Amino acid sequence: MVVLLAALTVNARQIDVSRMTEDQIVAYAKRIHEKALTLDTHVDIPGGSYATPARDPGSEDYRAKCTLPKMEKGGLDGVFLAVFVGQGALDEEGYRNAYESAMGKFDAVHRLTGFMYPERCELAVTPDEVERIAKTGKRVIMIGIENGYPIGMDLSNVEWFYKLGTRYITLSHSGHSQICDSSGPREPLHNGMSEFGKQVVAEMNRLGIMADVSHIAEKSYWDLIEITKAPIIASHSGCRALTDVGRNLTDDQLRALAKNGGVIQIVALADYLRKVTPGRDEAIEALNAEFNLPAGRAARRALQELTEEKLAEYNAKMEEINEKYPEIPTDVKVYVDHIDHAVEVTGINHVGIGTDFDGGGGVPGFNDHSEALNVTVELVRRGYSEEDIIKIWGGNLLRVWREVEKVAAELQKGDKN
């Protein structure tokens, strides 16, 4: 009996749904979904045109995956909007441009909550505020910075961004930042965290900003684990054991994250979730090489440069590959497979949801926030309990955030003594 209970705790499978009809499963999931505080830790926004009449997140006509109407329809309580800045040159001009780009997005988020729709959404900068705002029925808006590049080499910018509402910083993006190396396939620049990056992490710990490991290189990850005084997050990552891409976390990384007390928020981007028929990737790689196309996503853009005749030839050969190595659909079930795996490796207290909507995220069945309930339904189908689903949808993230706040308070108290 003790062994059985332990297994249930580890695997978070506590509900027998085998005797429930589909209607009963959905009804039960709806009750849980309404009770849970549902949070998504990563949504991208466009530049300064966001939260303007041209790109109005409160409008039914705004064609984005994350809008206020879609959040309301899907019962999604809150989102971290990402102040994303792409990686550029590590020089004074690059840092200045990155800072200005970031400030445009900060202005947009504050415009959304403070001027456009204060009656429908509100900015939260603490877990207590998240809970308070959600209880009013408003959508909760939070801010994370995706890529520490806008900090430049000025450590005081960390506190400035904190004052603007930032509560997590993704330390790099698809290129090496001044803070650390990226997971992108290139030669290392710092061999992990830079010395300046270590100062940035210390300042984040002092202020109460969560350190986000999505996008950073493995060596950067292990350096961070060694130096941080607070739990970490992966705001939008998957499991490398299921989908072998550098952006996903290995099981060793997941175990270290759990030991650190952190949380992995599972990304909904198909490329990081997909299951691949053996031989398919190699066949596509060979086809792209035959047509002198670059590897990865860049090949899709390069296809537009082919002549009509060459494109027809390429498409015909791609059809042959599809027949021989059929593509395995990536849908909400595959998404929850990654939740399953993360729970099995880390335990139920270290897994959450971070979609990357409007930054490439979205799979059939969970393609925007209006479909958030489908995740809860799938979790119920797999036997997750109400308590566990509440943890996955937001409870775990809030626990980590509170612990980060606690560490910051202790560090600030020590500074005064």
Tab-separated table of C-alpha atoms in Angstrom:
chain	number	residue	atom	x	y	z
A	1	MET	CA	0.000	0.000	0.000
A	2	VAL	CA	2.828	2.412	0.857
A	3	VAL	CA	4.496	1.674	-2.477
A	4	LEU	CA	1.220	2.240	-4.341
A	5	LEU	CA	0.613	5.587	-2.639
A	6	ALA	CA	4.155	6.680	-3.393
A	7	ALA	CA	3.700	5.793	-7.054
A	8	LEU	CA	0.498	7.776	-7.221
A	9	THR	CA	2.231	10.780	-5.675
A	10	VAL	CA	5.128	10.649	-8.119
A	11	ASN	CA	3.036	10.069	-11.203
A	12	ALA	CA	0.150	12.329	-10.148
A	13	ARG	CA	-2.403	9.763	-11.332
A	14	GLN	CA	-5.061	9.809	-8.647
A	15	ILE	CA	-8.380	9.770	-10.512
A	16	ASP	CA	-9.897	6.706	-12.185
A	17	VAL	CA	-11.808	7.971	-15.218
A	18	SER	CA	-12.316	4.571	-16.815
A	19	ARG	CA	-15.997	4.525	-15.805
A	20	MET	CA	-16.695	8.138	-16.756
A	21	THR	CA	-18.332	9.083	-20.049
A	22	GLU	CA	-16.731	11.742	-22.232
A	23	ASP	CA	-19.441	14.212	-21.194
A	24	GLN	CA	-18.700	13.504	-17.534
A	25	ILE	CA	-14.966	13.970	-18.092
A	26	VAL	CA	-15.532	17.332	-19.795
A	27	ALA	CA	-17.973	18.484	-17.090
A	28	TYR	CA	-15.513	17.498	-14.363
A	29	ALA	CA	-12.680	19.260	-16.219
A	30	LYS	CA	-14.759	22.438	-16.519
A	31	ARG	CA	-15.303	22.510	-12.748
A	32	ILE	CA	-11.572	22.155	-12.139
A	33	HIS	CA	-10.720	24.722	-14.815
A	34	GLU	CA	-13.041	27.280	-13.229
A	35	LYS	CA	-11.509	26.656	-9.813
A	36	ALA	CA	-7.872	26.747	-10.936
A	37	LEU	CA	-5.855	29.926	-11.281
A	38	THR	CA	-4.771	29.422	-14.885
A	39	LEU	CA	-1.527	31.102	-15.958
A	40	ASP	CA	0.560	31.069	-19.129
A	41	THR	CA	4.143	32.204	-18.572
A	42	HIS	CA	5.084	33.101	-22.128
A	43	VAL	CA	3.213	35.040	-24.802
A	44	ASP	CA	4.942	37.194	-27.415
A	45	ILE	CA	3.728	40.617	-28.426
A	46	PRO	CA	4.635	42.770	-31.455
A	47	GLY	CA	6.584	46.005	-31.055
A	48	GLY	CA	5.309	49.436	-30.162
A	49	SER	CA	2.188	48.966	-32.300
A	50	TYR	CA	0.776	46.518	-29.719
A	51	ALA	CA	-2.127	47.891	-27.700
A	52	THR	CA	-3.074	50.440	-30.348
A	53	PRO	CA	-6.138	50.560	-32.629
A	54	ALA	CA	-4.050	48.757	-35.256
A	55	ARG	CA	-3.286	45.850	-32.914
A	56	ASP	CA	-5.987	45.898	-30.285
A	57	PRO	CA	-5.797	42.951	-27.836
A	58	GLY	CA	-9.289	43.718	-26.600
A	59	SER	CA	-10.910	43.374	-30.003
A	60	GLU	CA	-12.590	40.273	-31.388
A	61	ASP	CA	-11.045	41.211	-34.735
A	62	TYR	CA	-7.418	41.152	-33.567
A	63	ARG	CA	-5.916	38.059	-35.176
A	64	ALA	CA	-3.608	36.829	-32.432
A	65	LYS	CA	-3.602	33.685	-30.318
A	66	CYS	CA	-3.603	35.696	-27.096
A	67	THR	CA	-6.301	38.351	-26.853
A	68	LEU	CA	-8.538	39.404	-23.998
A	69	PRO	CA	-11.620	37.849	-25.673
A	70	LYS	CA	-9.809	34.535	-26.193
A	71	MET	CA	-8.520	34.517	-22.618
A	72	GLU	CA	-12.031	35.211	-21.364
A	73	LYS	CA	-13.555	32.509	-23.570
A	74	GLY	CA	-10.954	29.916	-22.587
A	75	GLY	CA	-10.960	30.688	-18.883
A	76	LEU	CA	-7.291	31.721	-18.946
A	77	ASP	CA	-6.709	33.990	-15.956
A	78	GLY	CA	-3.311	35.474	-16.626
A	79	VAL	CA	-0.328	35.748	-18.939
A	80	PHE	CA	3.252	36.888	-18.853
A	81	LEU	CA	3.692	39.130	-21.880
A	82	ALA	CA	7.237	38.869	-23.195
A	83	VAL	CA	9.313	41.965	-23.768
A	84	PHE	CA	11.294	40.194	-26.476
A	85	VAL	CA	14.346	41.662	-28.161
A	86	GLY	CA	16.236	39.698	-30.797
A	87	GLN	CA	19.960	39.260	-30.366
A	88	GLY	CA	22.192	41.793	-32.077
A	89	ALA	CA	25.742	43.030	-31.816
A	90	LEU	CA	27.337	43.049	-28.374
A	91	ASP	CA	28.415	46.660	-28.601
A	92	GLU	CA	27.233	50.067	-27.438
A	93	GLU	CA	24.984	50.663	-30.435
A	94	GLY	CA	23.464	47.186	-30.178
A	95	TYR	CA	22.703	47.624	-26.490
A	96	ARG	CA	21.168	51.053	-27.117
A	97	ASN	CA	18.902	49.717	-29.860
A	98	ALA	CA	17.894	46.733	-27.714
A	99	TYR	CA	17.031	49.001	-24.788
A	100	GLU	CA	14.892	51.250	-26.980
A	101	SER	CA	13.090	48.242	-28.455
A	102	ALA	CA	12.383	46.883	-24.984
A	103	MET	CA	11.065	50.225	-23.772
A	104	GLY	CA	8.601	50.316	-26.659
A	105	LYS	CA	7.150	46.999	-25.510
A	106	PHE	CA	7.053	48.057	-21.854
A	107	ASP	CA	5.095	51.127	-22.944
A	108	ALA	CA	2.694	48.911	-24.898
A	109	VAL	CA	1.972	46.622	-21.930
A	110	HIS	CA	1.385	49.577	-19.613
A	111	ARG	CA	-0.826	51.162	-22.270
A	112	LEU	CA	-2.917	47.979	-22.379
A	113	THR	CA	-3.471	47.749	-18.630
A	114	GLY	CA	-3.443	51.412	-17.675
A	115	PHE	CA	-5.288	53.124	-20.514
A	116	MET	CA	-6.966	50.811	-23.006
A	117	TYR	CA	-8.631	48.181	-20.824
A	118	PRO	CA	-8.173	48.886	-17.096
A	119	GLU	CA	-11.649	47.444	-16.513
A	120	ARG	CA	-10.713	44.121	-18.168
A	121	CYS	CA	-7.092	43.554	-17.170
A	122	GLU	CA	-4.540	44.698	-14.627
A	123	LEU	CA	-0.773	44.490	-14.197
A	124	ALA	CA	0.434	42.244	-11.368
A	125	VAL	CA	3.926	42.365	-9.870
A	126	THR	CA	3.481	39.935	-6.955
A	127	PRO	CA	1.776	36.543	-6.534
A	128	ASP	CA	-0.641	38.154	-4.069
A	129	GLU	CA	-1.647	40.665	-6.726
A	130	VAL	CA	-2.138	37.846	-9.231
A	131	GLU	CA	-4.612	36.168	-6.894
A	132	ARG	CA	-6.369	39.417	-5.998
A	133	ILE	CA	-6.850	40.496	-9.619
A	134	ALA	CA	-8.041	37.059	-10.724
A	135	LYS	CA	-10.725	37.100	-8.032
A	136	THR	CA	-12.154	40.311	-9.523
A	137	GLY	CA	-12.692	38.591	-12.875
A	138	LYS	CA	-10.114	40.714	-14.679
A	139	ARG	CA	-7.327	39.133	-16.723
A	140	VAL	CA	-3.942	39.263	-14.997
A	141	ILE	CA	-1.069	40.728	-17.005
A	142	MET	CA	2.543	40.129	-15.967
A	143	ILE	CA	5.831	41.013	-17.637
A	144	GLY	CA	8.878	38.942	-18.485
A	145	ILE	CA	11.890	39.957	-20.565
A	146	GLU	CA	12.877	37.445	-23.234
A	147	ASN	CA	16.625	37.905	-23.714
A	148	GLY	CA	18.725	39.860	-21.226
A	149	TYR	CA	20.313	41.737	-24.133
A	150	PRO	CA	18.534	45.091	-23.358
A	151	ILE	CA	20.315	45.210	-19.984
A	152	GLY	CA	23.474	45.998	-21.921
A	153	MET	CA	26.496	46.259	-19.652
A	154	ASP	CA	24.667	48.489	-17.171
A	155	LEU	CA	23.737	46.469	-14.090
A	156	SER	CA	21.406	49.242	-12.894
A	157	ASN	CA	19.079	48.406	-15.790
A	158	VAL	CA	18.090	45.203	-13.974
A	159	GLU	CA	16.509	47.228	-11.174
A	160	TRP	CA	15.000	49.683	-13.670
A	161	PHE	CA	13.303	46.849	-15.527
A	162	TYR	CA	12.130	45.441	-12.189
A	163	LYS	CA	10.488	48.789	-11.400
A	164	LEU	CA	8.727	48.632	-14.775
A	165	GLY	CA	7.168	45.315	-13.742
A	166	THR	CA	9.617	42.649	-14.941
A	167	ARG	CA	9.409	39.493	-12.859
A	168	TYR	CA	11.437	37.097	-14.981
A	169	ILE	CA	14.295	37.478	-17.432
A	170	THR	CA	15.197	34.886	-20.056
A	171	LEU	CA	18.980	35.184	-19.958
A	172	SER	CA	19.546	34.759	-23.707
A	173	HIS	CA	17.627	34.036	-26.894
A	174	SER	CA	18.716	32.357	-30.120
A	175	GLY	CA	22.122	34.055	-30.086
A	176	HIS	CA	24.721	34.453	-27.372
A	177	SER	CA	23.995	37.426	-25.127
A	178	GLN	CA	26.422	39.363	-22.957
A	179	ILE	CA	25.016	37.318	-20.053
A	180	CYS	CA	25.434	33.747	-21.258
A	181	ASP	CA	25.681	31.369	-24.177
A	182	SER	CA	22.535	30.387	-26.069
A	183	SER	CA	21.331	26.876	-26.880
A	184	GLY	CA	21.589	27.689	-30.583
A	185	PRO	CA	23.982	25.504	-32.618
A	186	ARG	CA	27.080	27.699	-32.646
A	187	GLU	CA	30.496	27.925	-31.028
A	188	PRO	CA	30.363	29.095	-27.391
A	189	LEU	CA	31.245	32.698	-26.600
A	190	HIS	CA	31.559	32.585	-22.808
A	191	ASN	CA	31.643	28.833	-22.230
A	192	GLY	CA	28.484	29.222	-20.158
A	193	MET	CA	27.726	32.268	-18.021
A	194	SER	CA	29.860	35.374	-18.464
A	195	GLU	CA	31.297	37.143	-15.419
A	196	PHE	CA	28.868	39.981	-16.059
A	197	GLY	CA	26.081	37.424	-16.352
A	198	LYS	CA	26.875	36.144	-12.873
A	199	GLN	CA	26.491	39.698	-11.571
A	200	VAL	CA	23.147	39.974	-13.358
A	201	VAL	CA	21.899	36.764	-11.725
A	202	ALA	CA	23.013	37.995	-8.295
A	203	GLU	CA	21.103	41.235	-8.863
A	204	MET	CA	18.031	39.318	-10.032
A	205	ASN	CA	18.209	37.220	-6.856
A	206	ARG	CA	18.468	40.399	-4.764
A	207	LEU	CA	15.494	42.060	-6.430
A	208	GLY	CA	13.212	39.039	-6.767
A	209	ILE	CA	13.323	38.465	-10.527
A	210	MET	CA	13.001	34.843	-11.640
A	211	ALA	CA	15.871	33.561	-13.801
A	212	ASP	CA	14.511	31.880	-16.943
A	213	VAL	CA	16.576	29.127	-18.578
A	214	SER	CA	14.573	28.699	-21.796
A	215	HIS	CA	16.940	29.297	-24.747
A	216	ILE	CA	20.188	29.120	-22.747
A	217	ALA	CA	22.992	26.619	-23.434
A	218	GLU	CA	23.466	23.557	-21.240
A	219	LYS	CA	26.733	24.904	-19.825
A	220	SER	CA	24.974	28.185	-19.042
A	221	TYR	CA	22.249	26.178	-17.311
A	222	TRP	CA	24.668	24.320	-15.057
A	223	ASP	CA	26.540	27.526	-14.245
A	224	LEU	CA	23.238	29.143	-13.246
A	225	ILE	CA	22.245	26.179	-11.073
A	226	GLU	CA	25.559	26.542	-9.259
A	227	ILE	CA	25.383	30.278	-8.575
A	228	THR	CA	21.693	31.115	-8.099
A	229	LYS	CA	20.322	31.511	-4.600
A	230	ALA	CA	16.705	31.216	-5.765
A	231	PRO	CA	14.570	28.733	-7.710
A	232	ILE	CA	14.697	29.010	-11.505
A	233	ILE	CA	12.052	28.687	-14.197
A	234	ALA	CA	11.964	27.493	-17.783
A	235	SER	CA	9.212	29.787	-19.045
A	236	HIS	CA	8.594	27.906	-22.313
A	237	SER	CA	10.500	24.650	-22.837
A	238	GLY	CA	9.821	20.990	-23.577
A	239	CYS	CA	11.430	17.656	-22.710
A	240	ARG	CA	14.443	16.605	-24.758
A	241	ALA	CA	13.846	12.938	-23.977
A	242	LEU	CA	10.703	13.205	-26.131
A	243	THR	CA	11.854	15.754	-28.719
A	244	ASP	CA	15.595	16.018	-29.221
A	245	VAL	CA	16.184	19.720	-29.812
A	246	GLY	CA	18.631	21.918	-27.938
A	247	ARG	CA	15.866	24.226	-26.693
A	248	ASN	CA	14.394	21.427	-24.584
A	249	LEU	CA	15.660	20.279	-21.196
A	250	THR	CA	17.328	16.922	-20.635
A	251	ASP	CA	16.186	14.645	-17.838
A	252	ASP	CA	19.340	15.561	-15.897
A	253	GLN	CA	18.410	19.226	-16.229
A	254	LEU	CA	14.852	18.468	-15.126
A	255	ARG	CA	16.082	16.626	-12.052
A	256	ALA	CA	18.379	19.525	-11.180
A	257	LEU	CA	15.498	21.962	-11.670
A	258	ALA	CA	13.384	19.979	-9.221
A	259	LYS	CA	16.234	19.875	-6.691
A	260	ASN	CA	16.581	23.645	-7.096
A	261	GLY	CA	12.843	24.029	-6.387
A	262	GLY	CA	12.075	25.477	-9.801
A	263	VAL	CA	9.461	24.819	-12.467
A	264	ILE	CA	9.398	23.961	-16.185
A	265	GLN	CA	6.524	25.562	-18.093
A	266	ILE	CA	5.768	23.323	-21.064
A	267	VAL	CA	5.895	25.095	-24.428
A	268	ALA	CA	3.178	24.566	-27.061
A	269	LEU	CA	5.427	25.052	-30.097
A	270	ALA	CA	5.139	22.029	-32.376
A	271	ASP	CA	8.836	21.889	-33.336
A	272	TYR	CA	9.718	21.365	-29.670
A	273	LEU	CA	6.996	18.769	-29.068
A	274	ARG	CA	6.848	16.689	-32.210
A	275	LYS	CA	7.450	12.992	-32.525
A	276	VAL	CA	9.326	12.083	-35.695
A	277	THR	CA	9.055	8.988	-37.881
A	278	PRO	CA	12.600	7.524	-38.005
A	279	GLY	CA	14.349	8.664	-41.176
A	280	ARG	CA	12.059	11.630	-41.875
A	281	ASP	CA	14.389	14.391	-40.706
A	282	GLU	CA	17.335	12.901	-42.576
A	283	ALA	CA	15.278	12.643	-45.779
A	284	ILE	CA	14.158	16.272	-45.528
A	285	GLU	CA	17.713	17.386	-44.793
A	286	ALA	CA	18.946	15.581	-47.913
A	287	LEU	CA	16.145	17.103	-49.993
A	288	ASN	CA	16.986	20.608	-48.791
A	289	ALA	CA	20.654	20.037	-49.588
A	290	GLU	CA	19.702	18.878	-53.095
A	291	PHE	CA	17.951	22.211	-53.681
A	292	ASN	CA	20.668	24.235	-51.901
A	293	LEU	CA	18.281	25.269	-49.136
A	294	PRO	CA	19.487	26.173	-45.630
A	295	ALA	CA	18.756	23.906	-42.682
A	296	GLY	CA	15.848	24.306	-40.283
A	297	ARG	CA	13.122	26.937	-40.492
A	298	ALA	CA	15.166	29.093	-42.875
A	299	ALA	CA	14.418	26.513	-45.587
A	300	ARG	CA	10.749	27.531	-45.559
A	301	ARG	CA	11.635	31.125	-46.371
A	302	ALA	CA	14.169	30.069	-49.002
A	303	LEU	CA	11.491	28.043	-50.809
A	304	GLN	CA	9.905	31.319	-51.860
A	305	GLU	CA	12.996	32.075	-53.946
A	306	LEU	CA	12.696	28.907	-56.063
A	307	THR	CA	11.351	29.092	-59.599
A	308	GLU	CA	7.862	27.746	-60.195
A	309	GLU	CA	9.323	24.678	-61.900
A	310	LYS	CA	11.824	23.994	-59.108
A	311	LEU	CA	9.182	24.497	-56.418
A	312	ALA	CA	6.892	21.961	-58.121
A	313	GLU	CA	9.780	19.492	-58.256
A	314	TYR	CA	10.562	20.101	-54.585
A	315	ASN	CA	6.921	19.633	-53.557
A	316	ALA	CA	6.675	16.365	-55.518
A	317	LYS	CA	9.716	14.971	-53.734
A	318	MET	CA	8.360	16.202	-50.413
A	319	GLU	CA	5.170	14.241	-51.090
A	320	GLU	CA	7.281	11.112	-51.592
A	321	ILE	CA	8.920	11.729	-48.215
A	322	ASN	CA	5.512	12.215	-46.596
A	323	GLU	CA	4.349	8.868	-47.983
A	324	LYS	CA	7.485	6.997	-46.947
A	325	TYR	CA	8.010	8.774	-43.606
A	326	PRO	CA	4.584	10.082	-42.569
A	327	GLU	CA	4.483	13.060	-40.271
A	328	ILE	CA	3.113	12.285	-36.798
A	329	PRO	CA	0.496	14.904	-35.847
A	330	THR	CA	1.462	17.196	-32.988
A	331	ASP	CA	-1.675	18.055	-31.044
A	332	VAL	CA	-2.877	18.704	-27.501
A	333	LYS	CA	-2.315	15.035	-26.626
A	334	VAL	CA	1.342	15.275	-27.639
A	335	TYR	CA	1.528	18.526	-25.657
A	336	VAL	CA	0.320	16.737	-22.533
A	337	ASP	CA	2.805	13.924	-23.244
A	338	HIS	CA	5.506	16.465	-22.401
A	339	ILE	CA	3.661	17.432	-19.218
A	340	ASP	CA	3.477	13.724	-18.358
A	341	HIS	CA	7.185	13.207	-18.886
A	342	ALA	CA	8.171	16.296	-16.904
A	343	VAL	CA	5.945	15.195	-14.019
A	344	GLU	CA	7.422	11.695	-14.084
A	345	VAL	CA	10.964	13.088	-13.874
A	346	THR	CA	10.496	16.055	-11.528
A	347	GLY	CA	7.339	15.281	-9.568
A	348	ILE	CA	4.051	17.144	-9.716
A	349	ASN	CA	5.344	20.317	-8.017
A	350	HIS	CA	7.681	21.418	-10.800
A	351	VAL	CA	5.611	21.564	-14.006
A	352	GLY	CA	3.464	24.317	-15.515
A	353	ILE	CA	2.322	25.870	-18.798
A	354	GLY	CA	4.092	28.424	-21.016
A	355	THR	CA	2.722	28.349	-24.550
A	356	ASP	CA	4.853	30.735	-26.643
A	357	PHE	CA	1.618	31.826	-28.325
A	358	ASP	CA	2.184	34.532	-30.936
A	359	GLY	CA	5.819	33.478	-31.038
A	360	GLY	CA	5.271	30.221	-32.919
A	361	GLY	CA	3.322	28.306	-30.273
A	362	GLY	CA	0.039	26.547	-30.919
A	363	VAL	CA	-0.978	22.986	-31.767
A	364	PRO	CA	-4.327	21.494	-32.850
A	365	GLY	CA	-6.549	21.405	-29.793
A	366	PHE	CA	-4.497	24.076	-28.042
A	367	ASN	CA	-3.950	26.640	-30.755
A	368	ASP	CA	-4.902	29.739	-28.781
A	369	HIS	CA	-6.155	30.694	-25.331
A	370	SER	CA	-9.788	30.068	-26.221
A	371	GLU	CA	-8.863	26.344	-26.201
A	372	ALA	CA	-7.195	26.299	-22.778
A	373	LEU	CA	-9.891	24.028	-21.354
A	374	ASN	CA	-8.757	21.255	-23.715
A	375	VAL	CA	-5.528	20.917	-21.734
A	376	THR	CA	-7.493	20.439	-18.529
A	377	VAL	CA	-9.743	17.884	-20.229
A	378	GLU	CA	-6.717	15.908	-21.423
A	379	LEU	CA	-5.158	16.030	-17.952
A	380	VAL	CA	-8.405	14.693	-16.475
A	381	ARG	CA	-8.490	11.920	-19.098
A	382	ARG	CA	-5.059	10.846	-17.893
A	383	GLY	CA	-6.128	10.696	-14.291
A	384	TYR	CA	-4.612	13.859	-12.866
A	385	SER	CA	-6.352	14.989	-9.700
A	386	GLU	CA	-7.931	18.391	-9.143
A	387	GLU	CA	-5.080	19.335	-6.815
A	388	ASP	CA	-2.466	18.369	-9.387
A	389	ILE	CA	-4.168	20.231	-12.232
A	390	ILE	CA	-4.386	23.360	-10.091
A	391	LYS	CA	-0.635	23.075	-9.470
A	392	ILE	CA	0.147	22.653	-13.171
A	393	TRP	CA	-2.051	25.550	-14.287
A	394	GLY	CA	-0.526	28.128	-11.941
A	395	GLY	CA	0.037	26.874	-8.425
A	396	ASN	CA	3.578	25.696	-9.042
A	397	LEU	CA	4.601	28.940	-10.723
A	398	LEU	CA	3.201	31.030	-7.875
A	399	ARG	CA	5.039	28.861	-5.331
A	400	VAL	CA	8.334	29.450	-7.143
A	401	TRP	CA	7.644	33.170	-7.479
A	402	ARG	CA	6.934	33.462	-3.754
A	403	GLU	CA	10.150	31.612	-2.936
A	404	VAL	CA	12.089	33.991	-5.208
A	405	GLU	CA	10.494	36.913	-3.345
A	406	LYS	CA	11.468	35.329	-0.026
A	407	VAL	CA	15.093	34.922	-1.115
A	408	ALA	CA	15.148	38.561	-2.250
A	409	ALA	CA	13.784	39.762	1.092
A	410	GLU	CA	16.457	37.801	2.962
A	411	LEU	CA	19.232	39.142	0.722
A	412	GLN	CA	18.011	42.716	1.105
A	413	LYS	CA	17.776	42.266	4.860
A	414	GLY	CA	21.359	41.011	4.886
A	415	ASP	CA	22.490	44.060	2.901
A	416	LYS	CA	21.075	46.353	5.587
A	417	ASN	CA	22.797	44.545	8.472
